[in-house]
Amino acid sequence: MITPLPVQQRPRTAPEPVRPAPASVPAPGAGRPRALPAGTEARGFALYVGFDEAKAAAAGTDLGRVVAELKRVLAELAPGAEAYASVALAPQGAGGRDVDVVRLALQEPTAAAKHRGSSAASADDADSTGVVVDISRKRLQLNGETVPLTYKEFELLQYLVLREGRTIERAELIESLWTAAGEEDVPNERTIDVHVRRLRSKLGAYEDIVRTVRGAGYRFDRHADVVIRHASGTPSPDIF
């Protein structure tokens, strides 16, 4: 007869208390502005908000309330900080992203400098950020690097750029860039979509400067980080 061995039970111990995860400690310098030029100090910041009256109303608010709430949060985070708000005005129906229209209207330094310098070539293009569409040299630069566009891709971009804010139908693009130019291989509207897709992919983070207007065509919108360099004496055909 086999006598079963007694089962040894492990002594019960109280469960270890759950220790809260240590609070993350911000890295030295976190939240500080990037390196400042020697002899300068940060005295504040500007926040550009792209949010028009129609969008505010659709969200159940208005611009005045948004400004008041931002000031309230500022007072909680930084008591004693001073604030000043300025509303950007633009013509009704102006194209472009809201925040870029605001930056240009309020003369944000970077945007204003790009806008003022858009009529002449600059030796600083290689060090610039954003997009430079150099029509005089048939060249596109992205953050100082030349983008390898095909001839037709640049022609397409130039056509839209020179008609800023106007929606261009696919049929017009075909007629102007292929048929009128005497091209033998005339594309259809689906092929135009392929050309635009390739162009936008090469624009990277700035692809939204070429807008798709559903059911209508394409449009170049104003952007605060885009510089257009026209050939001397060649203004946009749609600016009077």
C-alpha positions as CSV (number, residue, x, y, z in Angstrom):
1,M,0.0,0.0,0.0
2,I,1.4,3.3,-1.1
3,T,0.9,6.1,1.4
4,P,0.5,9.5,-0.4
5,L,3.0,12.0,0.6
6,P,1.6,15.1,2.3
7,V,1.3,18.1,0.0
8,Q,3.4,20.9,1.3
9,Q,1.6,24.2,0.8
10,R,3.5,27.4,0.3
11,P,2.9,29.8,3.1
12,R,0.6,32.6,2.2
13,T,2.1,36.0,2.0
14,A,0.5,39.3,1.7
15,P,0.6,40.5,-1.9
16,E,3.2,43.2,-2.6
17,P,1.7,46.6,-2.8
18,V,1.4,48.1,-6.3
19,R,3.9,50.8,-6.5
20,P,3.0,53.8,-8.6
21,A,5.3,54.3,-11.6
22,P,7.8,57.0,-10.9
23,A,6.8,60.4,-12.4
24,S,8.7,61.2,-15.5
25,V,11.3,63.8,-15.1
26,P,11.6,66.2,-18.0
27,A,15.0,66.3,-19.7
28,P,17.1,69.3,-19.0
29,G,16.0,72.1,-21.2
30,A,12.7,70.5,-22.2
31,G,10.1,73.0,-23.1
32,R,12.6,75.7,-23.6
33,P,12.9,77.6,-26.8
34,R,15.6,76.4,-29.2
35,A,19.1,78.0,-29.1
36,L,18.9,81.7,-29.2
37,P,21.4,84.0,-30.8
38,A,24.1,85.4,-28.5
39,G,23.0,88.5,-26.7
40,T,19.3,87.7,-26.9
41,E,16.6,86.3,-24.6
42,A,13.1,84.9,-25.1
43,R,10.5,87.4,-23.9
44,G,7.3,85.6,-25.1
45,F,5.8,83.9,-28.1
46,A,3.2,84.3,-30.8
47,L,0.6,81.7,-31.5
48,Y,-1.1,81.9,-34.9
49,V,-4.5,80.2,-34.9
50,G,-6.3,79.4,-38.2
51,F,-10.0,79.2,-37.3
52,D,-12.5,81.3,-39.1
53,E,-15.9,82.6,-37.9
54,A,-17.9,79.9,-39.9
55,K,-15.9,77.1,-38.3
56,A,-16.2,78.6,-34.9
57,A,-20.0,78.8,-35.3
58,A,-20.2,75.2,-36.5
59,A,-18.3,74.2,-33.3
60,G,-20.8,76.1,-31.2
61,T,-18.5,79.0,-30.2
62,D,-17.1,82.2,-31.6
63,L,-13.6,83.8,-32.0
64,G,-14.1,86.0,-28.9
65,R,-14.8,83.1,-26.7
66,V,-11.8,81.1,-28.0
67,V,-9.5,84.0,-27.3
68,A,-11.0,84.4,-23.8
69,E,-10.5,80.7,-23.0
70,L,-6.9,80.8,-24.2
71,K,-6.2,83.8,-22.0
72,R,-7.8,82.0,-19.0
73,V,-5.5,79.0,-19.5
74,L,-2.5,81.3,-19.8
75,A,-3.5,83.0,-16.5
76,E,-3.5,79.6,-14.8
77,L,-0.2,78.4,-16.3
78,A,1.7,81.7,-16.1
79,P,0.1,84.1,-13.6
80,G,1.2,87.6,-14.4
81,A,1.9,86.9,-18.1
82,E,0.6,89.6,-20.5
83,A,-1.4,88.7,-23.6
84,Y,-2.5,90.5,-26.7
85,A,-4.8,89.1,-29.4
86,S,-5.2,90.5,-32.9
87,V,-7.8,89.2,-35.4
88,A,-6.6,88.6,-38.9
89,L,-8.8,89.9,-41.7
90,A,-8.8,88.5,-45.2
91,P,-11.0,89.0,-48.3
92,Q,-14.1,86.8,-48.4
93,G,-13.3,83.6,-50.3
94,A,-9.6,84.0,-50.1
95,G,-7.9,80.6,-50.7
96,G,-5.2,78.9,-48.7
97,R,-5.0,77.3,-45.3
98,D,-6.5,79.4,-42.5
99,V,-3.3,79.5,-40.5
100,D,-1.2,80.6,-43.5
101,V,-3.7,83.4,-44.3
102,V,-3.4,84.5,-40.7
103,R,0.4,84.4,-40.7
104,L,0.5,86.5,-43.9
105,A,-2.2,88.9,-42.7
106,L,-0.5,89.5,-39.4
107,Q,2.9,89.8,-41.0
108,E,4.5,86.9,-39.1
109,P,8.2,87.6,-39.7
110,T,9.2,84.4,-41.6
111,A,6.1,84.5,-43.8
112,A,6.4,88.3,-44.4
113,A,10.0,87.9,-45.4
114,K,9.3,85.1,-47.8
115,H,6.4,87.1,-49.3
116,R,8.5,90.3,-49.8
117,G,11.4,88.3,-51.3
118,S,9.2,86.3,-53.7
119,S,9.9,88.6,-56.8
120,A,13.7,88.1,-56.9
121,A,16.1,85.2,-56.6
122,S,18.1,84.9,-53.4
123,A,21.5,83.5,-52.6
124,D,20.1,82.1,-49.4
125,D,17.8,79.6,-51.1
126,A,20.1,76.7,-50.2
127,D,19.6,77.5,-46.5
128,S,15.9,78.3,-46.6
129,T,13.1,76.2,-45.3
130,G,9.8,75.7,-47.0
131,V,9.1,75.7,-50.8
132,V,10.6,77.8,-53.5
133,V,8.9,77.7,-56.9
134,D,11.4,79.4,-59.2
135,I,9.5,80.0,-62.4
136,S,12.3,81.9,-64.0
137,R,14.7,78.9,-63.6
138,K,12.1,76.2,-63.9
139,R,13.1,74.8,-60.5
140,L,11.4,73.6,-57.4
141,Q,13.2,73.6,-54.0
142,L,12.1,72.0,-50.8
143,N,13.9,73.0,-47.7
144,G,16.9,74.1,-49.7
145,E,17.1,70.9,-51.8
146,T,16.2,70.9,-55.5
147,V,13.3,68.5,-56.2
148,P,13.7,66.4,-59.4
149,L,10.4,67.2,-61.2
150,T,9.8,66.1,-64.8
151,Y,9.2,68.8,-67.4
152,K,5.4,68.2,-67.4
153,E,5.3,68.1,-63.6
154,F,6.8,71.5,-63.4
155,E,4.6,72.8,-66.2
156,L,1.6,71.6,-64.3
157,L,2.7,73.2,-61.0
158,Q,3.6,76.5,-62.8
159,Y,0.2,76.6,-64.5
160,L,-1.6,76.3,-61.1
161,V,0.8,78.7,-59.3
162,L,0.2,81.4,-61.9
163,R,-3.5,81.1,-61.3
164,E,-3.4,81.1,-57.6
165,G,-6.8,80.6,-55.9
166,R,-8.6,79.6,-59.1
167,T,-9.9,76.1,-59.5
168,I,-8.6,74.7,-62.8
169,E,-10.6,72.0,-64.5
170,R,-8.8,68.9,-65.8
171,A,-10.0,69.7,-69.4
172,E,-8.3,73.1,-69.2
173,L,-5.0,71.5,-68.1
174,I,-5.2,69.0,-71.0
175,E,-6.0,71.8,-73.5
176,S,-3.3,74.2,-72.2
177,L,-0.4,71.9,-71.4
178,W,-0.8,69.2,-74.1
179,T,-3.2,70.1,-76.9
180,A,-2.1,73.7,-77.4
181,A,1.5,72.7,-77.1
182,G,1.1,70.4,-80.0
183,E,1.7,67.2,-78.0
184,E,0.9,64.0,-79.9
185,D,0.3,61.9,-76.8
186,V,-2.7,63.8,-75.2
187,P,-3.7,62.4,-71.8
188,N,-7.2,61.8,-70.5
189,E,-8.5,63.2,-67.3
190,R,-7.5,60.1,-65.3
191,T,-3.9,60.6,-66.5
192,I,-4.0,64.2,-65.2
193,D,-4.9,62.8,-61.7
194,V,-1.8,60.5,-61.9
195,H,0.4,63.5,-62.8
196,V,-1.0,65.5,-59.9
197,R,-0.6,62.6,-57.5
198,R,3.1,62.3,-58.5
199,L,3.6,66.0,-58.1
200,R,2.0,66.1,-54.7
201,S,4.2,63.2,-53.5
202,K,7.3,65.1,-54.4
203,L,6.1,68.2,-52.5
204,G,6.2,66.0,-49.3
205,A,4.8,67.9,-46.3
206,Y,3.7,70.7,-48.5
207,E,1.5,68.6,-50.8
208,D,-1.6,70.5,-49.7
209,I,-0.5,73.6,-51.7
210,V,-2.0,71.7,-54.7
211,R,-5.6,71.2,-53.6
212,T,-8.1,68.7,-55.1
213,V,-11.5,70.4,-55.5
214,R,-13.8,67.4,-55.6
215,G,-15.8,67.2,-58.8
216,A,-14.1,70.3,-60.3
217,G,-10.3,70.1,-60.6
218,Y,-7.2,71.4,-58.9
219,R,-6.2,74.7,-57.2
220,F,-3.0,76.2,-55.9
221,D,-3.5,77.8,-52.5
222,R,-1.5,80.5,-50.8
223,H,0.9,79.1,-48.2
224,A,3.0,81.2,-45.8
225,D,6.0,78.9,-46.3
226,V,6.0,79.0,-50.1
227,V,7.9,81.5,-52.2
228,I,7.1,82.1,-55.8
229,R,9.9,83.6,-57.9
230,H,8.4,85.0,-61.2
231,A,10.4,85.7,-64.3
232,S,11.2,89.4,-64.5
233,G,8.2,91.3,-65.9
234,T,5.9,88.2,-66.0
235,P,3.1,88.7,-63.5
236,S,0.4,86.1,-62.9
237,P,-2.1,86.1,-65.8
238,D,-5.0,86.2,-63.3
239,I,-3.8,89.3,-61.4
240,F,-5.0,92.6,-62.7
